[in-house]
Coordinates of C-alpha atoms in Angstrom, one line a residue:
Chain A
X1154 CA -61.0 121.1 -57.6
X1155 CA -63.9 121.6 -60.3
X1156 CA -62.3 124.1 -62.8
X1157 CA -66.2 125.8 -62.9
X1158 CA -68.3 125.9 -59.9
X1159 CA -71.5 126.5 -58.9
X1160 CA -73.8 126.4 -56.2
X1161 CA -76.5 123.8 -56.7
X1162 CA -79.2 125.4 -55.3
X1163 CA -82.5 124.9 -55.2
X1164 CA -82.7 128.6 -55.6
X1165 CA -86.2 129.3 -54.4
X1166 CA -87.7 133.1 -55.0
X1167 CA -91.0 134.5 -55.8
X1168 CA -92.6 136.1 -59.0
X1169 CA -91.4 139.1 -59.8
X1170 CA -88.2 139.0 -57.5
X1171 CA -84.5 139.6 -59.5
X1172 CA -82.8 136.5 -59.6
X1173 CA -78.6 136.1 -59.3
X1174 CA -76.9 133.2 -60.4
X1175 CA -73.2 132.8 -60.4
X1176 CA -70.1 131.0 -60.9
X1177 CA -66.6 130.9 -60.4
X1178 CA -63.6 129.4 -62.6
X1179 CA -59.9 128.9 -61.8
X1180 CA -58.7 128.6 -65.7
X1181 CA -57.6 132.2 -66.9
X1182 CA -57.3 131.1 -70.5
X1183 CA -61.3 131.3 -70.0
X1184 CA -62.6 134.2 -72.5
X1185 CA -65.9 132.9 -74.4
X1186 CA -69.1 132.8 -71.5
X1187 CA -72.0 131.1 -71.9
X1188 CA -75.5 130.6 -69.7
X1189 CA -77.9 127.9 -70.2
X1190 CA -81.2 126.7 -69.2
X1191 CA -82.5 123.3 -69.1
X1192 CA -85.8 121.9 -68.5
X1193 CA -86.4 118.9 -66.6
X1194 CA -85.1 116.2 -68.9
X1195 CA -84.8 118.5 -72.1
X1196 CA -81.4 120.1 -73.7
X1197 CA -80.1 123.0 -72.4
X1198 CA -80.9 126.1 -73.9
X1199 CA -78.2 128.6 -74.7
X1200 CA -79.6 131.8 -73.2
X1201 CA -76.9 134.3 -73.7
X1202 CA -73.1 134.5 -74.3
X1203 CA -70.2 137.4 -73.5
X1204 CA -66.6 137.4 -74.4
X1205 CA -63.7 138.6 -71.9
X1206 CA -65.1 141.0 -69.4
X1207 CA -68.2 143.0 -69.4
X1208 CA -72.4 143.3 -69.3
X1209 CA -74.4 142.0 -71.9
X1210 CA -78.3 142.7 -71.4
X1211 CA -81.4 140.9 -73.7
X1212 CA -84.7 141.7 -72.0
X1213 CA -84.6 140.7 -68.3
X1214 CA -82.0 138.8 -68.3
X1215 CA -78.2 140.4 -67.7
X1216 CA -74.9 138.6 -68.1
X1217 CA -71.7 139.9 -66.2
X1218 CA -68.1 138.8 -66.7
X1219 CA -65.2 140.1 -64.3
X1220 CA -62.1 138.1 -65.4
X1221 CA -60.1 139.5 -63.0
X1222 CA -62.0 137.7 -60.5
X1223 CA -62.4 134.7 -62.4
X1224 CA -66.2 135.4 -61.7
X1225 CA -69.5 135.3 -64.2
X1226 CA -72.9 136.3 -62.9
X1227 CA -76.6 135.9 -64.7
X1228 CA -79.1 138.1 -63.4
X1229 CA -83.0 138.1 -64.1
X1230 CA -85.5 140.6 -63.9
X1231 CA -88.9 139.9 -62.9
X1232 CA -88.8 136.2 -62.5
X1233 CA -91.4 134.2 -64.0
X1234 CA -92.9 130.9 -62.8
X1235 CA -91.3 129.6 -66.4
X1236 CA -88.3 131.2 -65.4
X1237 CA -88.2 127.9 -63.2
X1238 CA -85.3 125.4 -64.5
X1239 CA -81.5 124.4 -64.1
X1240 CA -79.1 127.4 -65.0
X1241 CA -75.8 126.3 -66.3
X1242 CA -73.0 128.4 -67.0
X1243 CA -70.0 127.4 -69.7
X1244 CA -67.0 128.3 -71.0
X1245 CA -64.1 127.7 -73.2
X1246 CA -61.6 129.0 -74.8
X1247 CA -60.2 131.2 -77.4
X1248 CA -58.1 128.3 -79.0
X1249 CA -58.6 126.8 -82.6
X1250 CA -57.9 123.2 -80.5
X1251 CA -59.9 123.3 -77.4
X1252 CA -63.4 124.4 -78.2
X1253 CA -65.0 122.1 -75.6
X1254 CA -67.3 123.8 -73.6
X1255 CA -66.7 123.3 -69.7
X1256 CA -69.8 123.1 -67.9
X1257 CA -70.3 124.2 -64.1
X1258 CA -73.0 121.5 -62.5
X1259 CA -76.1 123.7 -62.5
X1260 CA -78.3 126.2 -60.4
X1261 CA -81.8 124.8 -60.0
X1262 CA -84.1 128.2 -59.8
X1263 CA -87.9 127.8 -58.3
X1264 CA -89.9 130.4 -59.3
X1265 CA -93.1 130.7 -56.6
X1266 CA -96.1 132.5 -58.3
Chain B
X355 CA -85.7 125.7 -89.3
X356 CA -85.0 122.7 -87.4
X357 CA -82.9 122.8 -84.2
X358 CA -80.7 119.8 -83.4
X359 CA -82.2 117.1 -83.7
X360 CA -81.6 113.6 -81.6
X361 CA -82.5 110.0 -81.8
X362 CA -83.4 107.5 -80.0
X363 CA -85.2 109.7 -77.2
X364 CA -84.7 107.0 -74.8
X365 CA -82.7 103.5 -74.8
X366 CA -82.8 100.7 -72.4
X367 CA -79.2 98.6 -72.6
X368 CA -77.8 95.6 -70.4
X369 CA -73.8 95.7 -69.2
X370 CA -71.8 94.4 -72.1
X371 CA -73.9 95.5 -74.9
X372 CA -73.3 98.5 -77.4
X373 CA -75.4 101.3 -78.3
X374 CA -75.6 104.1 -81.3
X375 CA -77.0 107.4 -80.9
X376 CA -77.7 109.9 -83.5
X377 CA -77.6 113.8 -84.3
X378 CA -78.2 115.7 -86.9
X379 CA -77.0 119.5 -86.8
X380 CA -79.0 122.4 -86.9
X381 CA -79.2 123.5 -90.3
X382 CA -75.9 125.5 -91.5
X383 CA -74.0 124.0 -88.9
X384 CA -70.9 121.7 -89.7
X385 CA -69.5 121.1 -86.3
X386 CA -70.6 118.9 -84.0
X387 CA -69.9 117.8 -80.1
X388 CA -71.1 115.2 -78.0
X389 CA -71.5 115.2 -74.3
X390 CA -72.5 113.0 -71.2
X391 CA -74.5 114.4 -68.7
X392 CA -75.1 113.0 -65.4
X393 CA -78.1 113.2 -63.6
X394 CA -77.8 116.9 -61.2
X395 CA -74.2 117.5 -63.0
X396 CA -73.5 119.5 -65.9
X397 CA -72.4 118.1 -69.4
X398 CA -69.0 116.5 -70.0
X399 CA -67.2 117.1 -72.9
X400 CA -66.6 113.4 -74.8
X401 CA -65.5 114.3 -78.3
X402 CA -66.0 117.2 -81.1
X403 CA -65.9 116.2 -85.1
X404 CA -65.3 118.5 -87.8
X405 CA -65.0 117.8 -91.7
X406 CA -65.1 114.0 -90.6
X407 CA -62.7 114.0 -88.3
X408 CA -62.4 113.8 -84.0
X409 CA -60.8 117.2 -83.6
X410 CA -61.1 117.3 -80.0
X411 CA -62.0 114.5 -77.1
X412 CA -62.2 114.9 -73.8
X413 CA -61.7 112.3 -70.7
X414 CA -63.7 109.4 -71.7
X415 CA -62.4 105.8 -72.9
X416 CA -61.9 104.0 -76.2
X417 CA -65.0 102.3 -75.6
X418 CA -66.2 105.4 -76.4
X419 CA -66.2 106.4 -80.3
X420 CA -67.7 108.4 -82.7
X421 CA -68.3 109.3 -86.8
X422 CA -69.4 112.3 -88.3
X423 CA -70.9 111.8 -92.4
X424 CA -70.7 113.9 -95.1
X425 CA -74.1 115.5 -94.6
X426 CA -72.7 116.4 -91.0
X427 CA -74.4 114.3 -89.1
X428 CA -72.8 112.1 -86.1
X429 CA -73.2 109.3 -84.4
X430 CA -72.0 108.4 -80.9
X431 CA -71.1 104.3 -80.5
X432 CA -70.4 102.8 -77.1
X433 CA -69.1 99.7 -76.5
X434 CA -69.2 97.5 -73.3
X435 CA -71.9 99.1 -71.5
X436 CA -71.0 99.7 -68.2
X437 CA -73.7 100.8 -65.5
X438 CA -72.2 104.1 -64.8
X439 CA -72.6 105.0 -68.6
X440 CA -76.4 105.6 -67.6
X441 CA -77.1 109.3 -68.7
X442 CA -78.2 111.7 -70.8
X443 CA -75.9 112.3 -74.1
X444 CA -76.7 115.5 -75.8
X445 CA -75.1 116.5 -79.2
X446 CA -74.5 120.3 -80.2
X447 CA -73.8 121.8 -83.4
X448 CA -71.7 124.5 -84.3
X449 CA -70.8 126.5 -87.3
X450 CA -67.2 126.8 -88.8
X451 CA -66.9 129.8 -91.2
X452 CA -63.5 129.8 -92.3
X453 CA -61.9 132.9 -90.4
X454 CA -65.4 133.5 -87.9
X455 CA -65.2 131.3 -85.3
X456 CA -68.6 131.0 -83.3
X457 CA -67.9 129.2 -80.4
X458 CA -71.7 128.8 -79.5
X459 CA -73.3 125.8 -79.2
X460 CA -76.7 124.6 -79.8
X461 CA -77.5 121.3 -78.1
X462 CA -80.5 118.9 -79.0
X463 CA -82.9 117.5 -76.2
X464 CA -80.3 114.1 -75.6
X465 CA -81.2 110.5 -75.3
X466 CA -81.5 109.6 -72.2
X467 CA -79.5 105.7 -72.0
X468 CA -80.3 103.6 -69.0
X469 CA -77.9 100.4 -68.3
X470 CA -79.2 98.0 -66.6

């Protein structure tokens, strides 16, 4: 078992809808939560990071942690056709020797105009 | 300000032959991490280097090795191409303020190696 997972997708809405992306985690020692975007053959983009539990919002986009249920969540308001890439949530932890990040495998989003 | 920055963009290798890729941090940053990423997975960690040293490494063989210089760049050397090397490697900087530990990471657009 994947120690971050994440459903694949495609994820296929249309302009204007809200947009929920999620994933889950078995490791508890998780705290630091990251989302990313990536463009077809580009580098992901770090869109937004928490720590522990919580809601963070910046503009339309919303992340959500709930530790105790080992579950993150990105939301998006108002999806844009440019809003169309890979979503990739990562995490590590809070530990001076592990500050790999560990990646789940990507939610491709389709934005229809 | 530049971001990360990455070279080659792309590479071309045949089984058996070794290959160097390069980063250079995003300005301020002194940490850096290399990963592999397979095409429709997400990245895997292969190594971090801080103050010229591997601090961290993840799963990946001794084939696989790395150098960071005093100007913080890296470099990523793999030896004895094997086909399933073919992927895109992306670097990603950090900074290390003594006593602020930002554990975001900024990642470069990759080169994408092909082993034929």
């Amino acid at each position: 078992q994947k120690e971050v997972e994440q459903d694949p997708g495609p994820l296929s809405v249309p302009e204007g809808a809200i947009v929920s992306l999620n994933c889950t985690y078995s490791n508890s020692a998780f705290q630091y939560f990251m989302w990313y975007r990536q463009y077809s053959r580009k580098g992901p983009e770090l869109l937004m990071y928490t720590y522990s539990s919580g809601n963070k919002e910046d503009g339309r986009f919303t992340a959500q942690v709930d530790k105790s249920s080992k579950y993150i969540s990105l939301f998006i308001r108002d999806s844009q056709p440019s809003d169309s890439a890979t979503y990739l949530c990562a995490m590590n932890q809070m530990d001076t020797g592990r500050r790999a990040l560990t990646f789940g495998s990507g939610t491709r989003l389709q934005v229809q105009p | 300000d530049a971001g990360v920055t990455q070279s080659p963009t792309h590479l071309i290798k045949t089984r058996g032959q070794q290959v160097t890729l390069r980063c250079s941090p995003k300005s301020g940053h002194d940490t850096v991490s290399w990963y592999q990423q397979a095409l429709g997975q997400g990245p895997q960690f292969i190594f971090q280097y801080y103050e010229e040293e591997e601090r961290q490494r993840g799963n990946f063989p001794d084939r696989f090795s790395g150098h960071q210089f005093p100007n913080y760049s890296s470099e990523l050397n793999v030896n004895a191409l094997l086909l399933g090397d073919s992927a895109l490697y992306l670097c990603a900087s950090s900074p290390e303020r003594s006593g602020v530990f930002s554990y975001e990471q900024y990642f470069g657009p990759g080169t994408r190696l092909t082993v034929t």
